[in-house]
């Protein structure tokens, strides 16, 4: 990680630079959870290369009051509780850390380290982002697991309401990782949205 990249703001500009260097155009930008936060930050800055955006159980905004926790503190949850927050059916979809290979465990540790670096203070949001979401000019789908316990459906609806013309869809029997628990429904809803966005 370059020492100059220390915030989500830096990540957004990094990806915008990458888009320019690669001369990308007509992009469908899909971001889930923390990635959705980054995608939204890109969209409010410069959407010149975007055709549409899909935000999946995204973090990044403040919905409740100053003393209200909108997003569960994932760092304060032990390994046994985490699957219950992430999945509607944790027994079926939750990982068994005892059986994961070392390289997978290392990747999880690195991801948690990055999540801490970029999302610690303030916790997993940019206080200014919600007001800036009105700047996203492309068709946007906000897709949410109906049983997400990390960020509730009401948070997702507030996210969608702040983006002009955004469509909100909840996926039944899915938690924070709806694309893992309900991949067929997830793909069908996203495909339907993208087909409409192209016309």
PDB file of C-alpha atoms in Angstrom:
ATOM      1  CA  UNK A   1       0.000   0.000   0.000  1.00  0.00           C
ATOM      2  CA  UNK A   2       1.541   3.324  -1.021  1.00  0.00           C
ATOM      3  CA  UNK A   3       2.078   5.611   1.994  1.00  0.00           C
ATOM      4  CA  UNK A   4       0.073   8.342   0.243  1.00  0.00           C
ATOM      5  CA  UNK A   5      -3.130   6.260   0.373  1.00  0.00           C
ATOM      6  CA  UNK A   6      -4.551   6.573   3.876  1.00  0.00           C
ATOM      7  CA  UNK A   7      -8.247   7.449   3.379  1.00  0.00           C
ATOM      8  CA  UNK A   8     -11.262   6.394   1.317  1.00  0.00           C
ATOM      9  CA  UNK A   9     -10.880   9.751  -0.434  1.00  0.00           C
ATOM     10  CA  UNK A  10      -7.406   8.656  -1.582  1.00  0.00           C
ATOM     11  CA  UNK A  11      -8.797   5.330  -2.812  1.00  0.00           C
ATOM     12  CA  UNK A  12     -11.489   7.108  -4.856  1.00  0.00           C
ATOM     13  CA  UNK A  13      -8.912   9.292  -6.595  1.00  0.00           C
ATOM     14  CA  UNK A  14      -6.648   6.282  -7.138  1.00  0.00           C
ATOM     15  CA  UNK A  15      -9.427   4.505  -9.032  1.00  0.00           C
ATOM     16  CA  UNK A  16     -10.299   7.650 -10.991  1.00  0.00           C
ATOM     17  CA  UNK A  17      -6.655   7.921 -12.055  1.00  0.00           C
ATOM     18  CA  UNK A  18      -6.672   4.236 -13.013  1.00  0.00           C
ATOM     19  CA  UNK A  19      -9.801   4.757 -15.133  1.00  0.00           C
ATOM     20  CA  UNK A  20      -8.055   7.601 -16.967  1.00  0.00           C
ATOM     21  CA  UNK A  21      -4.761   5.752 -17.437  1.00  0.00           C
ATOM     22  CA  UNK A  22      -6.558   2.709 -18.864  1.00  0.00           C
ATOM     23  CA  UNK A  23      -8.869   4.970 -20.915  1.00  0.00           C
ATOM     24  CA  UNK A  24     -11.917   3.079 -19.631  1.00  0.00           C
ATOM     25  CA  UNK A  25     -15.400   4.149 -20.647  1.00  0.00           C
ATOM     26  CA  UNK A  26     -19.035   3.064 -20.339  1.00  0.00           C
ATOM     27  CA  UNK A  27     -18.282   1.318 -17.038  1.00  0.00           C
ATOM     28  CA  UNK A  28     -20.725  -0.555 -14.868  1.00  0.00           C
ATOM     29  CA  UNK A  29     -19.380   0.097 -11.374  1.00  0.00           C
ATOM     30  CA  UNK A  30     -20.408  -2.452  -8.742  1.00  0.00           C
ATOM     31  CA  UNK A  31     -19.338  -2.068  -5.121  1.00  0.00           C
ATOM     32  CA  UNK A  32     -20.341  -4.144  -2.112  1.00  0.00           C
ATOM     33  CA  UNK A  33     -20.098  -3.072   1.537  1.00  0.00           C
ATOM     34  CA  UNK A  34     -16.829  -1.129   1.898  1.00  0.00           C
ATOM     35  CA  UNK A  35     -16.443  -1.317  -1.891  1.00  0.00           C
ATOM     36  CA  UNK A  36     -19.847   0.337  -2.226  1.00  0.00           C
ATOM     37  CA  UNK A  37     -18.577   3.232  -0.143  1.00  0.00           C
ATOM     38  CA  UNK A  38     -15.604   3.625  -2.485  1.00  0.00           C
ATOM     39  CA  UNK A  39     -17.875   3.398  -5.554  1.00  0.00           C
ATOM     40  CA  UNK A  40     -20.168   6.109  -4.161  1.00  0.00           C
ATOM     41  CA  UNK A  41     -17.180   8.368  -3.435  1.00  0.00           C
ATOM     42  CA  UNK A  42     -16.021   7.905  -7.042  1.00  0.00           C
ATOM     43  CA  UNK A  43     -19.503   8.655  -8.361  1.00  0.00           C
ATOM     44  CA  UNK A  44     -19.863  11.959  -6.516  1.00  0.00           C
ATOM     45  CA  UNK A  45     -16.466  13.150  -7.764  1.00  0.00           C
ATOM     46  CA  UNK A  46     -16.442  12.211 -11.434  1.00  0.00           C
ATOM     47  CA  UNK A  47     -18.741   9.837 -13.286  1.00  0.00           C
ATOM     48  CA  UNK A  48     -17.555  10.664 -16.802  1.00  0.00           C
ATOM     49  CA  UNK A  49     -16.582   7.057 -17.534  1.00  0.00           C
ATOM     50  CA  UNK A  50     -19.595   5.450 -15.835  1.00  0.00           C
ATOM     51  CA  UNK A  51     -22.713   4.106 -17.517  1.00  0.00           C
ATOM     52  CA  UNK A  52     -24.362   2.889 -14.310  1.00  0.00           C
ATOM     53  CA  UNK A  53     -23.696   1.936 -10.711  1.00  0.00           C
ATOM     54  CA  UNK A  54     -24.780  -0.860  -8.382  1.00  0.00           C
ATOM     55  CA  UNK A  55     -24.257  -0.401  -4.638  1.00  0.00           C
ATOM     56  CA  UNK A  56     -24.660  -3.581  -2.582  1.00  0.00           C
ATOM     57  CA  UNK A  57     -25.216  -3.260   1.186  1.00  0.00           C
ATOM     58  CA  UNK A  58     -22.927  -0.234   1.076  1.00  0.00           C
ATOM     59  CA  UNK A  59     -21.280   1.472   3.987  1.00  0.00           C
ATOM     60  CA  UNK A  60     -20.262   5.126   3.893  1.00  0.00           C
ATOM     61  CA  UNK A  61     -23.018   7.463   5.069  1.00  0.00           C
ATOM     62  CA  UNK A  62     -24.468   8.630   8.376  1.00  0.00           C
ATOM     63  CA  UNK A  63     -28.218   8.155   8.702  1.00  0.00           C
ATOM     64  CA  UNK A  64     -29.031   8.372  12.425  1.00  0.00           C
ATOM     65  CA  UNK A  65     -28.186  10.998  15.015  1.00  0.00           C
ATOM     66  CA  UNK A  66     -24.799  11.619  16.585  1.00  0.00           C
ATOM     67  CA  UNK A  67     -25.306   8.979  19.275  1.00  0.00           C
ATOM     68  CA  UNK A  68     -26.901   6.400  16.957  1.00  0.00           C
ATOM     69  CA  UNK A  69     -24.790   3.555  15.591  1.00  0.00           C
ATOM     70  CA  UNK A  70     -25.886   2.946  11.996  1.00  0.00           C
ATOM     71  CA  UNK A  71     -23.223   0.338  11.252  1.00  0.00           C
ATOM     72  CA  UNK A  72     -22.335  -2.557  13.546  1.00  0.00           C
ATOM     73  CA  UNK A  73     -18.786  -2.328  14.918  1.00  0.00           C
ATOM     74  CA  UNK A  74     -17.326  -5.398  13.246  1.00  0.00           C
ATOM     75  CA  UNK A  75     -14.107  -5.061  15.247  1.00  0.00           C
ATOM     76  CA  UNK A  76     -16.012  -5.535  18.508  1.00  0.00           C
ATOM     77  CA  UNK A  77     -17.601  -8.815  17.412  1.00  0.00           C
ATOM     78  CA  UNK A  78     -15.988 -12.196  18.044  1.00  0.00           C
ATOM     79  CA  UNK A  79     -15.593 -14.824  15.321  1.00  0.00           C
ATOM     80  CA  UNK A  80     -18.585 -16.817  16.553  1.00  0.00           C
ATOM     81  CA  UNK A  81     -20.963 -13.831  16.310  1.00  0.00           C
ATOM     82  CA  UNK A  82     -19.742 -12.423  12.992  1.00  0.00           C
ATOM     83  CA  UNK A  83     -21.514 -14.963  10.713  1.00  0.00           C
ATOM     84  CA  UNK A  84     -24.801 -14.189  12.498  1.00  0.00           C
ATOM     85  CA  UNK A  85     -24.417 -10.558  11.417  1.00  0.00           C
ATOM     86  CA  UNK A  86     -23.246 -11.253   7.875  1.00  0.00           C
ATOM     87  CA  UNK A  87     -25.632 -14.035   6.843  1.00  0.00           C
ATOM     88  CA  UNK A  88     -29.345 -14.688   7.049  1.00  0.00           C
ATOM     89  CA  UNK A  89     -28.435 -18.373   7.371  1.00  0.00           C
ATOM     90  CA  UNK A  90     -25.051 -18.435   9.141  1.00  0.00           C
ATOM     91  CA  UNK A  91     -25.072 -22.214   9.619  1.00  0.00           C
ATOM     92  CA  UNK A  92     -25.108 -22.695   5.854  1.00  0.00           C
ATOM     93  CA  UNK A  93     -22.938 -19.818   4.654  1.00  0.00           C
ATOM     94  CA  UNK A  94     -20.669 -18.810   7.528  1.00  0.00           C
ATOM     95  CA  UNK A  95     -16.995 -19.741   7.105  1.00  0.00           C
ATOM     96  CA  UNK A  96     -15.332 -22.319   9.335  1.00  0.00           C
ATOM     97  CA  UNK A  97     -12.090 -20.590  10.279  1.00  0.00           C
ATOM     98  CA  UNK A  98     -10.662 -23.843  11.629  1.00  0.00           C
ATOM     99  CA  UNK A  99     -10.732 -25.454   8.192  1.00  0.00           C
ATOM    100  CA  UNK A 100      -9.655 -22.475   6.055  1.00  0.00           C
ATOM    101  CA  UNK A 101      -6.189 -22.666   4.485  1.00  0.00           C
ATOM    102  CA  UNK A 102      -3.519 -20.340   5.872  1.00  0.00           C
ATOM    103  CA  UNK A 103      -3.533 -18.170   2.729  1.00  0.00           C
ATOM    104  CA  UNK A 104      -7.280 -17.513   3.162  1.00  0.00           C
ATOM    105  CA  UNK A 105      -6.797 -16.632   6.833  1.00  0.00           C
ATOM    106  CA  UNK A 106      -3.969 -14.274   5.876  1.00  0.00           C
ATOM    107  CA  UNK A 107      -6.192 -12.597   3.286  1.00  0.00           C
ATOM    108  CA  UNK A 108      -8.962 -12.143   5.879  1.00  0.00           C
ATOM    109  CA  UNK A 109      -6.443 -10.605   8.304  1.00  0.00           C
ATOM    110  CA  UNK A 110      -5.147  -8.203   5.618  1.00  0.00           C
ATOM    111  CA  UNK A 111      -8.700  -7.222   4.667  1.00  0.00           C
ATOM    112  CA  UNK A 112      -9.507  -6.502   8.320  1.00  0.00           C
ATOM    113  CA  UNK A 113      -6.328  -4.450   8.630  1.00  0.00           C
ATOM    114  CA  UNK A 114      -7.306  -2.360   5.587  1.00  0.00           C
ATOM    115  CA  UNK A 115     -10.868  -1.962   6.873  1.00  0.00           C
ATOM    116  CA  UNK A 116      -9.471  -0.620  10.138  1.00  0.00           C
ATOM    117  CA  UNK A 117      -7.074   1.759   8.386  1.00  0.00           C
ATOM    118  CA  UNK A 118      -9.666   3.291   6.093  1.00  0.00           C
ATOM    119  CA  UNK A 119     -12.823   3.101   8.183  1.00  0.00           C
ATOM    120  CA  UNK A 120     -11.876   3.609  11.810  1.00  0.00           C
ATOM    121  CA  UNK A 121     -12.431   7.324  12.428  1.00  0.00           C
ATOM    122  CA  UNK A 122     -15.207   8.200  11.901  1.00  0.00           C
ATOM    123  CA  UNK A 123     -16.398   4.628  11.869  1.00  0.00           C
ATOM    124  CA  UNK A 124     -17.128   3.380   8.339  1.00  0.00           C
ATOM    125  CA  UNK A 125     -18.575   6.604   6.979  1.00  0.00           C
ATOM    126  CA  UNK A 126     -17.809  10.023   5.565  1.00  0.00           C
ATOM    127  CA  UNK A 127     -19.972  12.608   7.358  1.00  0.00           C
ATOM    128  CA  UNK A 128     -20.270  14.620   4.114  1.00  0.00           C
ATOM    129  CA  UNK A 129     -21.060  11.803   1.695  1.00  0.00           C
ATOM    130  CA  UNK A 130     -24.827  11.600   2.195  1.00  0.00           C
ATOM    131  CA  UNK A 131     -25.302  15.214   1.088  1.00  0.00           C
ATOM    132  CA  UNK A 132     -22.991  14.640  -1.882  1.00  0.00           C
ATOM    133  CA  UNK A 133     -24.833  11.599  -3.223  1.00  0.00           C
ATOM    134  CA  UNK A 134     -27.112  13.964  -5.169  1.00  0.00           C
ATOM    135  CA  UNK A 135     -24.116  14.465  -7.506  1.00  0.00           C
ATOM    136  CA  UNK A 136     -24.269  10.888  -8.847  1.00  0.00           C
ATOM    137  CA  UNK A 137     -25.621  11.369 -12.390  1.00  0.00           C
ATOM    138  CA  UNK A 138     -25.879   7.765 -13.619  1.00  0.00           C
ATOM    139  CA  UNK A 139     -28.622   5.160 -13.194  1.00  0.00           C
ATOM    140  CA  UNK A 140     -28.041   3.565  -9.795  1.00  0.00           C
ATOM    141  CA  UNK A 141     -29.340   0.408  -8.157  1.00  0.00           C
ATOM    142  CA  UNK A 142     -29.061   0.081  -4.382  1.00  0.00           C
ATOM    143  CA  UNK A 143     -29.294  -3.637  -3.652  1.00  0.00           C
ATOM    144  CA  UNK A 144     -29.757  -4.877  -0.078  1.00  0.00           C
ATOM    145  CA  UNK A 145     -30.024  -8.115   1.817  1.00  0.00           C
ATOM    146  CA  UNK A 146     -33.397  -7.948   3.569  1.00  0.00           C
ATOM    147  CA  UNK A 147     -31.841  -9.589   6.646  1.00  0.00           C
ATOM    148  CA  UNK A 148     -28.614  -7.583   6.720  1.00  0.00           C
ATOM    149  CA  UNK A 149     -27.688  -7.117  10.382  1.00  0.00           C
ATOM    150  CA  UNK A 150     -24.541  -5.056   9.715  1.00  0.00           C
ATOM    151  CA  UNK A 151     -26.442  -2.211   8.053  1.00  0.00           C
ATOM    152  CA  UNK A 152     -30.215  -2.512   8.210  1.00  0.00           C
ATOM    153  CA  UNK A 153     -32.578  -2.185   5.266  1.00  0.00           C
ATOM    154  CA  UNK A 154     -33.680   1.268   6.462  1.00  0.00           C
ATOM    155  CA  UNK A 155     -30.070   2.430   6.031  1.00  0.00           C
ATOM    156  CA  UNK A 156     -30.087   1.127   2.463  1.00  0.00           C
ATOM    157  CA  UNK A 157     -33.350   2.896   1.713  1.00  0.00           C
ATOM    158  CA  UNK A 158     -31.854   6.152   3.026  1.00  0.00           C
ATOM    159  CA  UNK A 159     -28.821   5.586   0.801  1.00  0.00           C
ATOM    160  CA  UNK A 160     -31.050   5.154  -2.263  1.00  0.00           C
ATOM    161  CA  UNK A 161     -33.242   8.136  -1.369  1.00  0.00           C
ATOM    162  CA  UNK A 162     -30.197  10.420  -1.436  1.00  0.00           C
ATOM    163  CA  UNK A 163     -29.266   9.455  -5.035  1.00  0.00           C
ATOM    164  CA  UNK A 164     -31.440  11.043  -7.750  1.00  0.00           C
ATOM    165  CA  UNK A 165     -33.594   8.410  -9.449  1.00  0.00           C
ATOM    166  CA  UNK A 166     -31.929   5.486  -7.664  1.00  0.00           C
ATOM    167  CA  UNK A 167     -33.794   2.199  -7.504  1.00  0.00           C
ATOM    168  CA  UNK A 168     -33.858   0.208  -4.260  1.00  0.00           C
ATOM    169  CA  UNK A 169     -34.276  -3.575  -4.183  1.00  0.00           C
ATOM    170  CA  UNK A 170     -34.220  -5.876  -1.154  1.00  0.00           C
ATOM    171  CA  UNK A 171     -33.239  -9.519  -1.593  1.00  0.00           C
ATOM    172  CA  UNK A 172     -35.199 -11.877   0.688  1.00  0.00           C
ATOM    173  CA  UNK A 173     -33.389 -14.475   2.793  1.00  0.00           C
ATOM    174  CA  UNK A 174     -30.075 -12.660   2.413  1.00  0.00           C
ATOM    175  CA  UNK A 175     -27.827 -10.819   4.826  1.00  0.00           C
ATOM    176  CA  UNK A 176     -24.891  -8.478   4.227  1.00  0.00           C
ATOM    177  CA  UNK A 177     -23.432 -10.778   1.561  1.00  0.00           C
ATOM    178  CA  UNK A 178     -26.514 -11.236  -0.612  1.00  0.00           C
ATOM    179  CA  UNK A 179     -24.444 -12.252  -3.638  1.00  0.00           C
ATOM    180  CA  UNK A 180     -23.153 -15.240  -1.615  1.00  0.00           C
ATOM    181  CA  UNK A 181     -26.468 -16.328  -0.093  1.00  0.00           C
ATOM    182  CA  UNK A 182     -28.822 -15.664  -2.999  1.00  0.00           C
ATOM    183  CA  UNK A 183     -26.624 -15.494  -6.128  1.00  0.00           C
ATOM    184  CA  UNK A 184     -29.391 -16.343  -8.617  1.00  0.00           C
ATOM    185  CA  UNK A 185     -31.756 -13.664  -7.281  1.00  0.00           C
ATOM    186  CA  UNK A 186     -28.886 -11.200  -6.962  1.00  0.00           C
ATOM    187  CA  UNK A 187     -27.832 -11.744 -10.585  1.00  0.00           C
ATOM    188  CA  UNK A 188     -31.390 -11.596 -11.905  1.00  0.00           C
ATOM    189  CA  UNK A 189     -32.150  -8.285 -10.179  1.00  0.00           C
ATOM    190  CA  UNK A 190     -28.855  -6.765 -11.289  1.00  0.00           C
ATOM    191  CA  UNK A 191     -29.287  -7.966 -14.885  1.00  0.00           C
ATOM    192  CA  UNK A 192     -32.827  -6.564 -15.039  1.00  0.00           C
ATOM    193  CA  UNK A 193     -31.591  -3.188 -13.792  1.00  0.00           C
ATOM    194  CA  UNK A 194     -28.650  -3.088 -16.214  1.00  0.00           C
ATOM    195  CA  UNK A 195     -30.859  -4.040 -19.165  1.00  0.00           C
ATOM    196  CA  UNK A 196     -33.227  -1.163 -18.323  1.00  0.00           C
ATOM    197  CA  UNK A 197     -30.346   1.254 -17.729  1.00  0.00           C
ATOM    198  CA  UNK A 198     -28.989   0.605 -21.242  1.00  0.00           C
ATOM    199  CA  UNK A 199     -32.288   1.575 -22.886  1.00  0.00           C
TER     200      UNK A 199
END
